[in-house]
Amino acid sequence: MSTARGAAAVALLGGLAVLSGCGDRATGDPVPTVAVEVGPQQVTLDPTQWCRDGEGERYEVTAPILEVSPDTPVTLEVPDEVADDGWSVQVFDEQLEEQIGEVDVDAGQAVFDGISTSDVVPPTYYLVVVQRADPDACEGLSGAWPVGFIRAGEGATTTTEAPPAG
């Protein structure tokens, strides 16, 4: 792994501290997951938070981090219960601290494929699928599913020095 990509991975992993929640998943019905497809990579995202039966729940989750090629389409698929409420794709910096963009997805639409890995300017970033919150339930807490991206070949440093003579 190049130095720049290694630094990007460390920065993305540093953002995961923000995702740490208030404990483990409660027993009972499983929480919904989100499917992500980027080129040949397919991953399932667990939520960092979810509103269940009017109670907000937070989970300790390690978001997957994908190394991706430039200009690769990203497809996100949410379960029907999330699609019915409507959702958005929020774009965050590599520290998961600053929101740098958002795309709303129409209520009822379960699949969104209107973004590519090069649509975000920095080469390392997070996409977070966020369910529209019901302001009367869970004090406005909604479902959130993060995934990190490191765009290959950008910002990487290479060494062009000759090996030492010997």
XYZ file of N, CA and C in Angstrom:
498
model
N 0.865 -1.171 0.000
C 0.000 0.000 0.000
C 0.902 1.221 0.000
N 0.621 2.195 -0.856
C 1.428 3.401 -0.917
C 1.263 4.216 0.358
N 2.206 5.118 0.573
C 2.157 5.967 1.763
C 0.895 6.795 1.790
N 0.531 7.390 0.647
C -0.665 8.236 0.598
C -1.920 7.418 0.865
N -2.024 6.235 0.261
C -3.205 5.411 0.498
C -3.241 4.918 1.923
N -2.072 4.599 2.500
C -2.021 4.191 3.894
C -2.504 5.304 4.805
N -2.082 6.535 4.512
C -2.535 7.682 5.302
C -4.033 7.885 5.140
N -4.535 7.684 3.921
C -5.975 7.832 3.679
C -6.756 6.782 4.460
N -6.240 5.563 4.500
C -6.928 4.508 5.246
C -6.939 4.829 6.742
N -5.812 5.340 7.246
C -5.761 5.718 8.656
C -6.767 6.826 8.934
N -6.857 7.815 8.021
C -7.816 8.907 8.218
C -9.239 8.379 8.209
N -9.561 7.480 7.283
C -10.905 6.916 7.259
C -11.187 6.122 8.522
N -10.227 5.337 8.961
C -10.435 4.559 10.174
C -10.588 5.468 11.380
N -9.903 6.612 11.371
C -10.057 7.577 12.453
C -11.483 8.077 12.537
N -12.152 8.210 11.389
C -13.536 8.649 11.361
C -14.477 7.645 11.997
N -14.041 6.406 12.105
C -14.910 5.384 12.682
C -15.179 5.621 14.158
N -14.322 6.362 14.836
C -14.577 6.651 16.244
C -15.906 7.365 16.411
N -16.286 8.129 15.416
C -17.562 8.831 15.456
C -18.717 7.838 15.399
N -18.492 6.683 14.795
C -19.556 5.717 14.604
C -19.827 4.863 15.837
N -18.912 4.865 16.777
C -19.113 4.031 17.957
C -20.384 4.443 18.667
N -21.158 3.471 19.024
C -22.463 3.780 19.580
C -22.569 3.476 21.048
N -23.791 3.265 21.441
C -24.116 3.106 22.856
C -24.293 1.653 23.243
N -23.636 0.741 22.590
C -23.743 -0.644 23.007
C -24.028 -1.568 21.844
N -24.318 -2.796 22.190
C -24.577 -3.811 21.185
C -26.038 -3.782 20.753
N -26.297 -4.506 19.677
C -27.674 -4.596 19.188
C -28.565 -5.255 20.220
N -29.737 -4.699 20.340
C -30.721 -5.298 21.246
C -31.210 -6.604 20.636
N -31.650 -7.481 21.467
C -32.215 -8.718 20.953
C -33.583 -8.409 20.357
N -34.029 -9.266 19.500
C -35.318 -9.041 18.861
C -35.180 -9.055 17.358
N -36.062 -8.324 16.709
C -36.066 -8.288 15.252
C -34.738 -7.748 14.734
N -34.247 -8.324 13.646
C -32.997 -7.812 13.080
C -33.209 -6.410 12.507
N -32.147 -5.626 12.512
C -32.213 -4.296 11.917
C -31.963 -4.431 10.420
N -32.508 -3.510 9.631
C -32.329 -3.603 8.189
C -30.894 -3.294 7.771
N -30.481 -3.892 6.681
C -29.156 -3.644 6.118
C -29.314 -3.001 4.746
N -28.229 -2.409 4.280
C -28.190 -1.760 2.970
C -27.129 -2.464 2.135
N -27.434 -2.710 0.868
C -26.488 -3.361 -0.042
C -25.788 -2.298 -0.883
N -24.470 -2.485 -1.056
C -23.657 -1.587 -1.874
C -22.925 -2.429 -2.910
N -22.958 -1.953 -4.148
C -22.210 -2.607 -5.215
C -21.374 -1.554 -5.919
N -20.069 -1.816 -6.004
C -19.130 -0.926 -6.688
C -18.249 -1.817 -7.546
N -18.474 -1.796 -8.867
C -17.744 -2.714 -9.738
C -18.013 -4.134 -9.280
N -16.953 -4.939 -9.108
C -17.162 -6.326 -8.679
C -17.365 -6.479 -7.174
N -17.195 -5.400 -6.407
C -17.324 -5.477 -4.950
C -18.786 -5.335 -4.522
N -19.201 -6.226 -3.646
C -20.543 -6.157 -3.067
C -20.406 -6.302 -1.556
N -20.981 -5.341 -0.828
C -20.926 -5.395 0.631
C -22.305 -5.098 1.202
N -22.509 -5.560 2.420
C -23.739 -5.287 3.150
C -23.386 -4.380 4.317
N -24.151 -3.297 4.465
C -23.903 -2.329 5.524
C -24.862 -2.549 6.682
N -24.316 -2.556 7.886
C -25.119 -2.566 9.102
C -25.313 -1.120 9.552
N -26.425 -0.819 10.202
C -26.654 0.568 10.625
C -25.825 0.927 11.857
N -25.501 2.218 11.948
C -24.879 2.737 13.164
C -25.955 3.170 14.142
N -27.142 3.421 13.612
C -28.284 3.792 14.455
C -29.563 3.386 13.747
N -30.624 3.227 14.563
C -31.904 2.768 14.021
C -32.996 3.119 15.017
N -34.176 3.396 14.527
C -35.331 3.655 15.376
C -36.207 2.406 15.351
N -36.328 1.753 16.517
C -37.117 0.531 16.601
C -38.199 0.725 17.653
N -39.441 0.550 17.240
C -40.578 0.641 18.168
C -40.566 1.949 18.964
N -40.198 3.043 18.284
C -40.208 4.350 18.921
C -39.016 4.643 19.810
N -38.062 3.717 19.873
C -36.868 3.901 20.697
C -35.638 3.961 19.789
N -34.826 4.974 19.990
C -33.582 5.091 19.237
C -32.539 4.121 19.755
N -31.872 3.445 18.837
C -30.814 2.514 19.189
C -29.564 2.905 18.427
N -28.428 2.840 19.083
C -27.131 3.074 18.434
C -26.312 1.804 18.580
N -25.480 1.523 17.565
C -24.729 0.281 17.527
C -23.257 0.565 17.295
N -22.413 -0.298 17.822
C -20.994 -0.229 17.510
C -20.803 -0.975 16.204
N -20.423 -0.230 15.181
C -20.306 -0.784 13.841
C -18.978 -0.354 13.240
N -18.331 -1.266 12.567
C -17.155 -0.922 11.784
C -17.605 -0.837 10.340
N -17.596 0.373 9.803
C -18.023 0.568 8.417
C -16.981 -0.033 7.481
N -17.428 -0.731 6.442
C -16.466 -1.230 5.469
C -15.808 -0.061 4.739
N -14.559 -0.249 4.362
C -13.828 0.740 3.579
C -13.379 0.037 2.307
N -13.793 0.581 1.168
C -13.517 -0.037 -0.120
C -12.489 0.769 -0.895
N -11.505 0.091 -1.453
C -10.604 0.742 -2.399
C -11.255 0.569 -3.765
N -11.491 1.696 -4.444
C -12.265 1.677 -5.677
C -11.502 2.354 -6.810
N -11.833 1.975 -8.018
C -11.279 2.614 -9.203
C -12.058 3.883 -9.505
N -11.416 4.858 -10.142
C -12.146 6.062 -10.553
C -13.271 5.722 -11.530
N -14.286 6.548 -11.551
C -15.396 6.471 -12.511
C -16.178 5.163 -12.467
N -16.196 4.502 -11.328
C -16.951 3.260 -11.189
C -18.326 3.581 -10.611
N -19.404 3.100 -11.247
C -20.742 3.346 -10.700
C -20.919 2.710 -9.321
N -21.635 3.414 -8.460
C -21.978 2.924 -7.125
C -23.484 2.695 -7.105
N -23.908 1.497 -6.699
C -25.329 1.188 -6.572
C -25.628 0.902 -5.107
N -26.623 1.602 -4.588
C -27.065 1.424 -3.213
C -28.490 0.888 -3.232
N -28.768 -0.134 -2.421
C -30.111 -0.689 -2.348
C -30.541 -0.795 -0.895
N -31.677 -0.178 -0.596
C -32.205 -0.171 0.767
C -33.416 -1.091 0.850
N -33.760 -1.573 2.052
C -34.968 -2.388 2.210
C -36.218 -1.537 2.008
N -37.329 -2.193 1.737
C -38.588 -1.497 1.452
C -38.994 -0.522 2.548
N -38.792 -0.895 3.815
C -39.210 -0.003 4.899
C -38.440 1.312 4.889
N -37.200 1.294 4.434
C -36.410 2.523 4.310
C -36.841 3.271 3.053
N -37.033 2.551 1.960
C -37.471 3.179 0.707
C -38.817 3.869 0.883
N -39.723 3.252 1.617
C -41.051 3.835 1.815
C -40.986 5.189 2.528
N -40.039 5.332 3.463
C -39.895 6.590 4.193
C -39.158 7.649 3.378
N -38.379 7.206 2.402
C -37.497 8.107 1.665
C -36.146 8.139 2.364
N -35.113 8.459 1.597
C -33.770 8.420 2.144
C -32.856 9.326 1.342
N -31.658 9.496 1.837
C -30.674 10.301 1.118
C -29.314 9.630 1.229
N -28.414 10.083 0.364
C -27.020 9.667 0.418
C -26.236 10.912 0.808
N -25.667 10.879 1.999
C -24.865 12.002 2.466
C -23.396 11.692 2.222
N -22.656 12.711 1.789
C -21.238 12.574 1.501
C -20.464 13.292 2.606
N -19.515 12.572 3.213
C -18.697 13.128 4.290
C -17.219 13.033 3.929
N -16.426 13.884 4.571
C -14.978 13.854 4.392
C -14.403 12.575 4.990
N -13.089 12.414 4.846
C -12.433 11.188 5.304
C -12.435 11.018 6.813
N -12.716 12.073 7.556
C -12.800 11.977 9.007
C -14.232 11.758 9.487
N -15.168 11.747 8.575
C -16.586 11.610 8.885
C -17.050 12.728 9.821
N -16.478 13.911 9.600
C -16.804 15.066 10.430
C -17.572 16.138 9.672
N -17.220 16.355 8.407
C -17.834 17.438 7.642
C -18.662 16.870 6.493
N -19.936 17.212 6.488
C -20.785 16.798 5.369
C -20.476 17.713 4.191
N -20.148 17.101 3.041
C -19.772 17.892 1.872
C -20.781 17.769 0.740
N -21.830 17.012 0.944
C -22.865 16.899 -0.074
C -23.980 15.982 0.366
N -25.067 16.021 -0.399
C -26.213 15.152 -0.115
C -27.055 15.024 -1.373
N -27.545 13.813 -1.607
C -28.444 13.540 -2.713
C -29.700 12.911 -2.120
N -30.854 13.534 -2.345
C -32.117 12.962 -1.881
C -32.597 11.899 -2.857
N -33.157 10.839 -2.314
C -33.729 9.774 -3.119
C -35.229 9.782 -2.854
N -36.007 9.698 -3.914
C -37.462 9.767 -3.782
C -38.015 8.631 -2.923
N -39.037 8.954 -2.138
C -39.720 7.943 -1.345
C -40.238 6.850 -2.278
N -40.097 5.618 -1.852
C -40.539 4.473 -2.641
C -39.451 3.893 -3.526
N -38.366 4.615 -3.736
C -37.271 4.139 -4.590
C -36.275 3.368 -3.726
N -36.094 2.081 -4.018
C -35.221 1.228 -3.212
C -33.790 1.191 -3.727
N -33.574 1.547 -4.996
C -32.241 1.473 -5.588
C -31.845 2.850 -6.098
N -30.603 3.232 -5.790
C -30.045 4.488 -6.296
C -28.708 4.168 -6.951
N -28.581 4.562 -8.216
C -27.330 4.323 -8.932
C -26.850 5.587 -9.648
N -27.173 6.732 -9.083
C -26.846 8.010 -9.704
C -25.553 8.629 -9.215
N -24.601 7.823 -8.761
C -23.328 8.355 -8.291
C -22.208 7.416 -8.729
N -21.051 8.000 -8.997
C -19.873 7.185 -9.298
C -18.780 7.520 -8.290
N -17.748 6.713 -8.291
C -16.657 6.909 -7.337
C -15.889 8.199 -7.591
N -16.039 8.819 -8.745
C -15.337 10.068 -9.050
C -16.219 11.298 -8.873
N -17.461 11.142 -8.465
C -18.349 12.288 -8.267
C -17.978 13.103 -7.029
N -17.230 12.524 -6.125
C -16.805 13.218 -4.910
C -15.374 13.692 -5.133
N -15.100 14.951 -4.783
C -13.793 15.540 -5.082
C -12.649 14.907 -4.296
N -12.692 14.829 -2.966
C -11.530 14.214 -2.314
C -11.459 12.727 -2.652
N -10.257 12.159 -2.733
C -10.127 10.741 -3.083
C -10.495 9.786 -1.950
N -10.633 10.294 -0.726
C -11.082 9.463 0.392
C -12.289 10.136 1.024
N -13.351 9.371 1.212
C -14.606 9.933 1.695
C -15.522 8.826 2.173
N -16.598 9.226 2.812
C -17.655 8.310 3.225
C -18.942 8.667 2.509
N -19.719 7.653 2.179
C -21.122 7.816 1.821
C -21.919 7.239 2.993
N -22.952 7.961 3.405
C -23.808 7.479 4.482
C -25.244 7.495 3.982
N -25.861 6.326 3.931
C -27.273 6.217 3.588
C -28.049 6.593 4.847
N -28.953 7.581 4.706
C -29.704 8.066 5.860
C -31.197 8.028 5.553
N -31.929 7.287 6.362
C -33.382 7.221 6.243
C -33.985 8.538 6.717
N -35.022 9.004 6.052
C -35.699 10.216 6.527
C -36.281 9.951 7.902
N -36.032 10.880 8.799
C -36.470 10.714 10.182
C -37.916 11.133 10.342
N -38.596 10.422 11.198
C -39.922 10.823 11.651
C -39.693 11.695 12.875
N -39.988 13.003 12.797
C -39.676 13.892 13.919
C -40.413 13.521 15.211
N -41.485 12.731 15.098
C -42.247 12.348 16.280
C -41.771 11.035 16.897
N -40.866 10.339 16.226
C -40.384 9.048 16.732
C -38.888 9.143 17.028
N -38.482 8.553 18.091
C -37.061 8.449 18.440
C -36.359 9.795 18.485
N -37.102 10.837 18.829
C -36.538 12.180 18.896
C -35.827 12.551 17.601
N -36.393 12.121 16.475
C -35.842 12.450 15.163
C -34.704 11.563 14.710
N -34.331 10.548 15.498
C -33.264 9.628 15.122
C -33.746 8.745 13.977
N -32.899 8.540 12.991
C -33.259 7.681 11.867
C -32.138 6.685 11.615
N -32.372 5.785 10.686
C -31.363 4.809 10.325
C -30.221 5.464 9.564
N -28.995 4.966 9.791
C -27.815 5.474 9.085
C -26.855 4.318 8.823
N -26.369 4.229 7.581
C -25.488 3.141 7.146
C -24.284 3.744 6.422
N -23.081 3.735 7.016
C -21.895 4.325 6.384
C -21.037 3.314 5.628
N -20.338 3.817 4.605
C -19.328 3.041 3.896
C -18.236 4.011 3.456
N -16.977 3.617 3.644
C -15.844 4.459 3.271
C -15.289 4.069 1.916
N -14.710 5.057 1.237
C -14.121 4.835 -0.079
C -12.723 5.448 -0.141
N -11.808 4.729 -0.749
C -10.493 5.246 -1.103
C -10.363 5.038 -2.606
N -10.299 6.147 -3.342
C -10.205 6.073 -4.793
C -8.755 5.801 -5.166
N -8.507 4.676 -5.800
C -7.164 4.239 -6.163
C -6.539 5.181 -7.189
N -5.232 5.344 -7.048
C -4.484 6.093 -8.053
C -4.532 7.594 -7.901
N -5.201 8.115 -6.899
C -5.277 9.561 -6.731
C -4.643 9.936 -5.413
N -3.743 10.881 -5.473
C -3.077 11.336 -4.272
C -1.988 10.388 -3.809
N -1.772 9.317 -4.558
C -0.726 8.371 -4.189
C 0.621 8.933 -4.598
N 1.609 8.709 -3.771
C 2.949 9.154 -4.122
C 3.742 7.959 -4.599
N 4.553 8.191 -5.595
C 5.403 7.128 -6.100
C 6.840 7.596 -6.043
N 7.739 6.672 -5.916
C 9.156 6.988 -5.875
C 9.764 6.635 -7.212
N 10.493 7.572 -7.784
C 11.126 7.329 -9.072
C 12.640 7.296 -8.936
N 13.137 7.200 -7.713
C 14.590 7.152 -7.476
C 15.113 5.788 -7.844
N 16.345 5.790 -8.325
C 17.014 4.528 -8.633
C 17.434 3.862 -7.337
N 17.499 2.536 -7.322
C 17.952 1.859 -6.101
C 19.411 2.233 -5.824
N 19.834 2.155 -4.572
C 21.212 2.520 -4.249
C 22.196 1.585 -4.942
N 23.306 2.164 -5.356
C 24.347 1.356 -6.011
C 24.997 0.463 -4.979
N 25.397 -0.690 -5.391
C 25.989 -1.531 -4.373
C 26.717 -2.588 -4.913
